[in-house]
PDB file of C-alpha atoms in Angstrom:
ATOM      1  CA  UNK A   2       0.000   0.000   0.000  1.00 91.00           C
ATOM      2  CA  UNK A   3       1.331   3.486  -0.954  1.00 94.00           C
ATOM      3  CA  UNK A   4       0.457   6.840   0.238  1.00 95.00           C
ATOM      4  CA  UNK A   5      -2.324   7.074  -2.605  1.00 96.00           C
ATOM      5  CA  UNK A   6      -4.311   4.049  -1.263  1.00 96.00           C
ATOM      6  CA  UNK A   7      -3.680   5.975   3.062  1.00 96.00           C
ATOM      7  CA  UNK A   8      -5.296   9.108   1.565  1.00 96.00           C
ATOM      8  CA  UNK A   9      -8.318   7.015  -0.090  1.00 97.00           C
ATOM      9  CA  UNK A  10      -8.667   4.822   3.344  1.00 97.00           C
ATOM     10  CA  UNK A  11      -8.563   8.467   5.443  1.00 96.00           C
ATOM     11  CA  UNK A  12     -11.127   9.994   2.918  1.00 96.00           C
ATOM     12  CA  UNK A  13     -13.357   6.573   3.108  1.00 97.00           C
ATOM     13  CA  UNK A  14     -13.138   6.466   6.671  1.00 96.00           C
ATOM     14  CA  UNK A  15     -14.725  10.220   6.934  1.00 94.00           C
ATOM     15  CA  UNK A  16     -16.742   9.885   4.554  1.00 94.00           C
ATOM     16  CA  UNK A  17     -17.736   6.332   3.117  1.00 93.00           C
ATOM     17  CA  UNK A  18     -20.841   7.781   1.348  1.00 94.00           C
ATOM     18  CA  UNK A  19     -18.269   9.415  -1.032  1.00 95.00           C
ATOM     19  CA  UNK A  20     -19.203   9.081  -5.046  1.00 95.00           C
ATOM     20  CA  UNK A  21     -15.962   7.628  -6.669  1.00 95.00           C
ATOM     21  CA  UNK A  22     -15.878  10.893  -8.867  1.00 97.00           C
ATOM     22  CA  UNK A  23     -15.631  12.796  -5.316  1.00 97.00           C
ATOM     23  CA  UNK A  24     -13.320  10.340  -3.527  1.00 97.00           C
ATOM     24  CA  UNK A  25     -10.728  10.375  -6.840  1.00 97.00           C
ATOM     25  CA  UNK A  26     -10.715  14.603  -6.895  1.00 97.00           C
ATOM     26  CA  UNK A  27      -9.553  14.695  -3.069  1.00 97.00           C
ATOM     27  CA  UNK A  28      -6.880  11.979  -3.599  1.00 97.00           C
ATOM     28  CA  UNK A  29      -5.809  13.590  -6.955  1.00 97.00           C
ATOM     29  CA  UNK A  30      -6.666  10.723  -9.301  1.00 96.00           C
ATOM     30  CA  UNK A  31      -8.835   9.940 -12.376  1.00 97.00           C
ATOM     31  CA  UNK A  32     -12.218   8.321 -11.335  1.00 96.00           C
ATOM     32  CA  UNK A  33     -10.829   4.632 -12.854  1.00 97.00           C
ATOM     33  CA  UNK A  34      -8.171   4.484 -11.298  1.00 96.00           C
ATOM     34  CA  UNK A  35      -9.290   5.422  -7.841  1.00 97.00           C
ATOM     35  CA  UNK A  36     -12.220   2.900  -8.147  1.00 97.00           C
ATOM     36  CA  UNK A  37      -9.406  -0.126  -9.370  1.00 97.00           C
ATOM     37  CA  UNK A  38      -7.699   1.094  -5.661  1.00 98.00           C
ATOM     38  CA  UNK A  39     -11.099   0.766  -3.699  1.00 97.00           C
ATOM     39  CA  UNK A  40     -12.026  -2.141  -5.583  1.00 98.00           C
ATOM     40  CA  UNK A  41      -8.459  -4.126  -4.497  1.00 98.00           C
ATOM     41  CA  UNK A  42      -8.324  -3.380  -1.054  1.00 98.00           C
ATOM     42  CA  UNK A  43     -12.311  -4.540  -0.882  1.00 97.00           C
ATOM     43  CA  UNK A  44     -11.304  -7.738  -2.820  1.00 98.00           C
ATOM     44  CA  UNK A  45      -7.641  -7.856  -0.426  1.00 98.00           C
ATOM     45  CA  UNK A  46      -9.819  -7.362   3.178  1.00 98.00           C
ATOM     46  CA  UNK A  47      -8.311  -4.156   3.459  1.00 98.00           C
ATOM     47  CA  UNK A  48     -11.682  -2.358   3.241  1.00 97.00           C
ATOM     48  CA  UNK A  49     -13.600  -5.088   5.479  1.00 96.00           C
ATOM     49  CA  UNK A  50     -17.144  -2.935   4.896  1.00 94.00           C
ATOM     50  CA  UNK A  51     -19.287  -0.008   3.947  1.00 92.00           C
ATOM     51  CA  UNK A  52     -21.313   0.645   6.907  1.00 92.00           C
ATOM     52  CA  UNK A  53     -23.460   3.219   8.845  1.00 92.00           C
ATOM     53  CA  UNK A  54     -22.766   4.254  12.137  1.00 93.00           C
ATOM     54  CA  UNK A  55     -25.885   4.309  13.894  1.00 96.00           C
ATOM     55  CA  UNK A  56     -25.964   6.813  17.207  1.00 96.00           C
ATOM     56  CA  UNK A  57     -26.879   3.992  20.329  1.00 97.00           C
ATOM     57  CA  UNK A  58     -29.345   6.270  22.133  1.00 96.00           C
ATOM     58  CA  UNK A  59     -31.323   7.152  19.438  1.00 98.00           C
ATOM     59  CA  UNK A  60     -32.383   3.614  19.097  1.00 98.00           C
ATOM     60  CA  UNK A  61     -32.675   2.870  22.705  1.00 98.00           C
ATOM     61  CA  UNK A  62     -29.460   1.751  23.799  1.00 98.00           C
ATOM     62  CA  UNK A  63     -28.378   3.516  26.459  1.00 98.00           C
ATOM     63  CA  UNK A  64     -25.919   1.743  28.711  1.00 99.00           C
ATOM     64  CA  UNK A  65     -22.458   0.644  27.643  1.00 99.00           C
ATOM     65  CA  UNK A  66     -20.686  -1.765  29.475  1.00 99.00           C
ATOM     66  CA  UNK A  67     -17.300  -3.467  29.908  1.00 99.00           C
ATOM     67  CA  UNK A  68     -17.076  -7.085  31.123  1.00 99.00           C
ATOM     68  CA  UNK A  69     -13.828  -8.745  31.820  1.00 99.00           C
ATOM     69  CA  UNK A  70     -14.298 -12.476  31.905  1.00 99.00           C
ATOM     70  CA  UNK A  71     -12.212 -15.351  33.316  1.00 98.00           C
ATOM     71  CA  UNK A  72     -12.872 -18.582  32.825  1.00 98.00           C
ATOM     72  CA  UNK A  73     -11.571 -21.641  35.284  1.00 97.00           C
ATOM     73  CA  UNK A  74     -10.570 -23.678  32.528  1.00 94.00           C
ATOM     74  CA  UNK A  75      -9.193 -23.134  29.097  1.00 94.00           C
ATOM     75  CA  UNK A  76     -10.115 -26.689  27.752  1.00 96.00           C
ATOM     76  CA  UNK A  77     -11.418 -26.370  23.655  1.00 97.00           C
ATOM     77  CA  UNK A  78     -14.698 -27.400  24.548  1.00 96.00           C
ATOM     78  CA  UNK A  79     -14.886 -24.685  27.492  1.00 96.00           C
ATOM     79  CA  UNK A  80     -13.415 -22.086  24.660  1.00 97.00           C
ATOM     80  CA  UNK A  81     -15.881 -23.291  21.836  1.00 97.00           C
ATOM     81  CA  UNK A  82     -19.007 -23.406  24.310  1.00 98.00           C
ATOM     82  CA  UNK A  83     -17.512 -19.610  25.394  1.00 98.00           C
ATOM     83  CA  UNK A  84     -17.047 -18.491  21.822  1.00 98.00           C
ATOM     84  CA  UNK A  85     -20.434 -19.911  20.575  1.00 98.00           C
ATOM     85  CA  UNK A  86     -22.493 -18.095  23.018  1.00 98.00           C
ATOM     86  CA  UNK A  87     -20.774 -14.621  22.556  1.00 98.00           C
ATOM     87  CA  UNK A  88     -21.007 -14.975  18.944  1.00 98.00           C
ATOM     88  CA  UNK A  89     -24.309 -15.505  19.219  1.00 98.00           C
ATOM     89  CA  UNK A  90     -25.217 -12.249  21.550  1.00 99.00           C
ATOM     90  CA  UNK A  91     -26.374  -9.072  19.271  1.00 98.00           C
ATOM     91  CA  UNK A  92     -25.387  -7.044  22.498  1.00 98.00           C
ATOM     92  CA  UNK A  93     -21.907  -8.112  23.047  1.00 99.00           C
ATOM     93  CA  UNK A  94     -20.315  -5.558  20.187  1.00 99.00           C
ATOM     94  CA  UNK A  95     -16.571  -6.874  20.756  1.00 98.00           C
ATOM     95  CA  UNK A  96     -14.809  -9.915  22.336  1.00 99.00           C
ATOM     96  CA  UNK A  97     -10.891  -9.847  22.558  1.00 99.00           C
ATOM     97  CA  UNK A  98      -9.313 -12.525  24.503  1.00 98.00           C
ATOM     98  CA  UNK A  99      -6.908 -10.887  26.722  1.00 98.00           C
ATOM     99  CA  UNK A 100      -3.223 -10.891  28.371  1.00 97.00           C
ATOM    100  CA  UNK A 101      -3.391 -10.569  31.909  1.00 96.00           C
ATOM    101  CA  UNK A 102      -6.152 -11.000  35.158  1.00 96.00           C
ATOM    102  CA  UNK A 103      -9.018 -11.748  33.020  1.00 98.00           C
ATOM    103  CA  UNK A 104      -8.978 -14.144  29.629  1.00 98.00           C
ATOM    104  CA  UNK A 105     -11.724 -11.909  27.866  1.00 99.00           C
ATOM    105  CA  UNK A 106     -12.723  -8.302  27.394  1.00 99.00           C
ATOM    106  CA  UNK A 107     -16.331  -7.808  26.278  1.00 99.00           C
ATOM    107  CA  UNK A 108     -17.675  -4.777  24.957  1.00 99.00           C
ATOM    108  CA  UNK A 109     -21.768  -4.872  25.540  1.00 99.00           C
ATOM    109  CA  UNK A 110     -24.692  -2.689  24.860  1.00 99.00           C
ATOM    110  CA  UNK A 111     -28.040  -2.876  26.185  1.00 98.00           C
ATOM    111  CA  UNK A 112     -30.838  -0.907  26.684  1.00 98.00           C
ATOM    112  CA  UNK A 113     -31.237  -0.941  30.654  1.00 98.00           C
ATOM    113  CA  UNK A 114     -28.888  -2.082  33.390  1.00 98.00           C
ATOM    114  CA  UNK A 115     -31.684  -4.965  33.451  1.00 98.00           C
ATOM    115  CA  UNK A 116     -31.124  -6.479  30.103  1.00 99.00           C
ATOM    116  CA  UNK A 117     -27.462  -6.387  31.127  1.00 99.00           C
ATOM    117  CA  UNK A 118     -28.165  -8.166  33.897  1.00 98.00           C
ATOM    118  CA  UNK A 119     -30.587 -10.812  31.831  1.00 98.00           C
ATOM    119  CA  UNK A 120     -27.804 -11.432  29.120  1.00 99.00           C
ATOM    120  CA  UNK A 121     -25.714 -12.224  32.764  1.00 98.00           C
ATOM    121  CA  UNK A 122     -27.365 -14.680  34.292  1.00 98.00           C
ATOM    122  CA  UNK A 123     -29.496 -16.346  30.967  1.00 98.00           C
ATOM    123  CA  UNK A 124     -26.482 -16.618  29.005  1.00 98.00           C
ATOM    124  CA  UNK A 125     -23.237 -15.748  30.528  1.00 98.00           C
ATOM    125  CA  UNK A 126     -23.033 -17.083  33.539  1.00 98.00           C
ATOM    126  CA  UNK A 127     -24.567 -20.298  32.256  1.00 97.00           C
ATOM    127  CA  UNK A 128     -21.523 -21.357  30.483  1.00 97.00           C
ATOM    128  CA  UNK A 129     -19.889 -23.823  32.553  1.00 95.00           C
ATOM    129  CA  UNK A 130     -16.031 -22.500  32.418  1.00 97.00           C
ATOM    130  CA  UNK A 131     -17.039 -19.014  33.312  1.00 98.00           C
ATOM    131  CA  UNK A 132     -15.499 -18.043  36.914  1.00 98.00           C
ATOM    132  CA  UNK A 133     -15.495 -14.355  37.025  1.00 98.00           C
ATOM    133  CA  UNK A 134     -17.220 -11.496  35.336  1.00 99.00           C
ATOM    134  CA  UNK A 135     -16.583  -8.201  36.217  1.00 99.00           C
ATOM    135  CA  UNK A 136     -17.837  -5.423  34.557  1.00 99.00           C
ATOM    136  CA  UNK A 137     -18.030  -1.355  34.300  1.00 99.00           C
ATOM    137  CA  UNK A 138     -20.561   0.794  33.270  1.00 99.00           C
ATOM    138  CA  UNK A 139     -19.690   3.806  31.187  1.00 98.00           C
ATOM    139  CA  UNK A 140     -20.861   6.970  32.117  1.00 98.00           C
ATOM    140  CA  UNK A 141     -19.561   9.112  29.495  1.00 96.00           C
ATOM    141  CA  UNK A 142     -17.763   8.709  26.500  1.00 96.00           C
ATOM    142  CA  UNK A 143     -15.002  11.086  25.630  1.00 97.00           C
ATOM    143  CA  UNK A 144     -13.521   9.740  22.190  1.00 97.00           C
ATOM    144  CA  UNK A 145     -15.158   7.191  20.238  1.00 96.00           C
ATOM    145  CA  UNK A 146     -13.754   6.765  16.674  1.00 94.00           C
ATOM    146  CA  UNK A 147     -13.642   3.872  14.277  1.00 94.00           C
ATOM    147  CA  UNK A 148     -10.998   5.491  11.828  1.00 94.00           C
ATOM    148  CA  UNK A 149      -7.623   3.718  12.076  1.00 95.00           C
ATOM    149  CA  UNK A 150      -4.592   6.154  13.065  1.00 94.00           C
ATOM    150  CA  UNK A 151      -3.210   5.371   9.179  1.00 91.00           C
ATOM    151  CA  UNK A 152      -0.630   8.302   9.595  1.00 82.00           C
ATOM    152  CA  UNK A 153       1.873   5.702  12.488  1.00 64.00           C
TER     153      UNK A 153
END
């Protein structure tokens, strides 16, 4: 990747409603060749999707939580039982199995402290393997971005 295809991915990630005509006149190509870019790095996973950032409150969702999970085993079947029923959760936004305390790091969103709790004890803390879950509320978010740094 060269400095032409950074500029596109910077311009997408502002603005990924961009018409190939505009995104080609702010990276200083032809409308061709700019598409052939956007086109490769779609077909190479570099562009992963074209989506819509939807504002949480405005459709209800209105409390963000971090859990940190440990689990008492790490056997495959307690990891595939673990995976399959986070994959499975609409709510839970992000799992990242971790270095440290706690083996996971979910990011969950919910409308009401109670459907947090409900996704807890219906689904969560049914899995056999889970020891721990600990989890924060957020109370305000300061930054929240999904454009990659593309400048480091």
């Amino acid at each position: 990747m060269d400095k032409t295809d950074h500029n596109i991915l910077a311009e997408l990630q502002r603005n990924g409603r961009l018409s190939s005509q505009a995104l080609a006149e702010r990276v200083g190509l032809s409308t061709s060749p700019c598409w052939r870019r956007v086109r490769k790095m779609e077909q190479s996973g570099v562009i992963k999707a074209h989506v819509a950032i939807v504002d949480p409150a405005a459709v209800g969702l209105h409390v963000l939580a971090y859990a940190q999970v440990s689990l008492e085993d790490h056997h495959p079947d307690s990891v595939a039982e673990f995976d399959s029923v986070v994959t499975a959760r609409p709510e839970i936004l992000e799992c990242h199995a971790m270095s440290g305390q706690h083996d996971y790091l979910l990011k969950v969103i919910c409308e009401s402290i109670g459907a947090y709790d409900r996704l807890l004890s219906e689904h969560i803390l049914r899995i056999k393997a889970v020891h721990t879950v600990n989890t924060s509320f957020v109370l305000r978010t300061n930054k929240s971005t999904t454009a990659l740094p593309l400048e480091l």
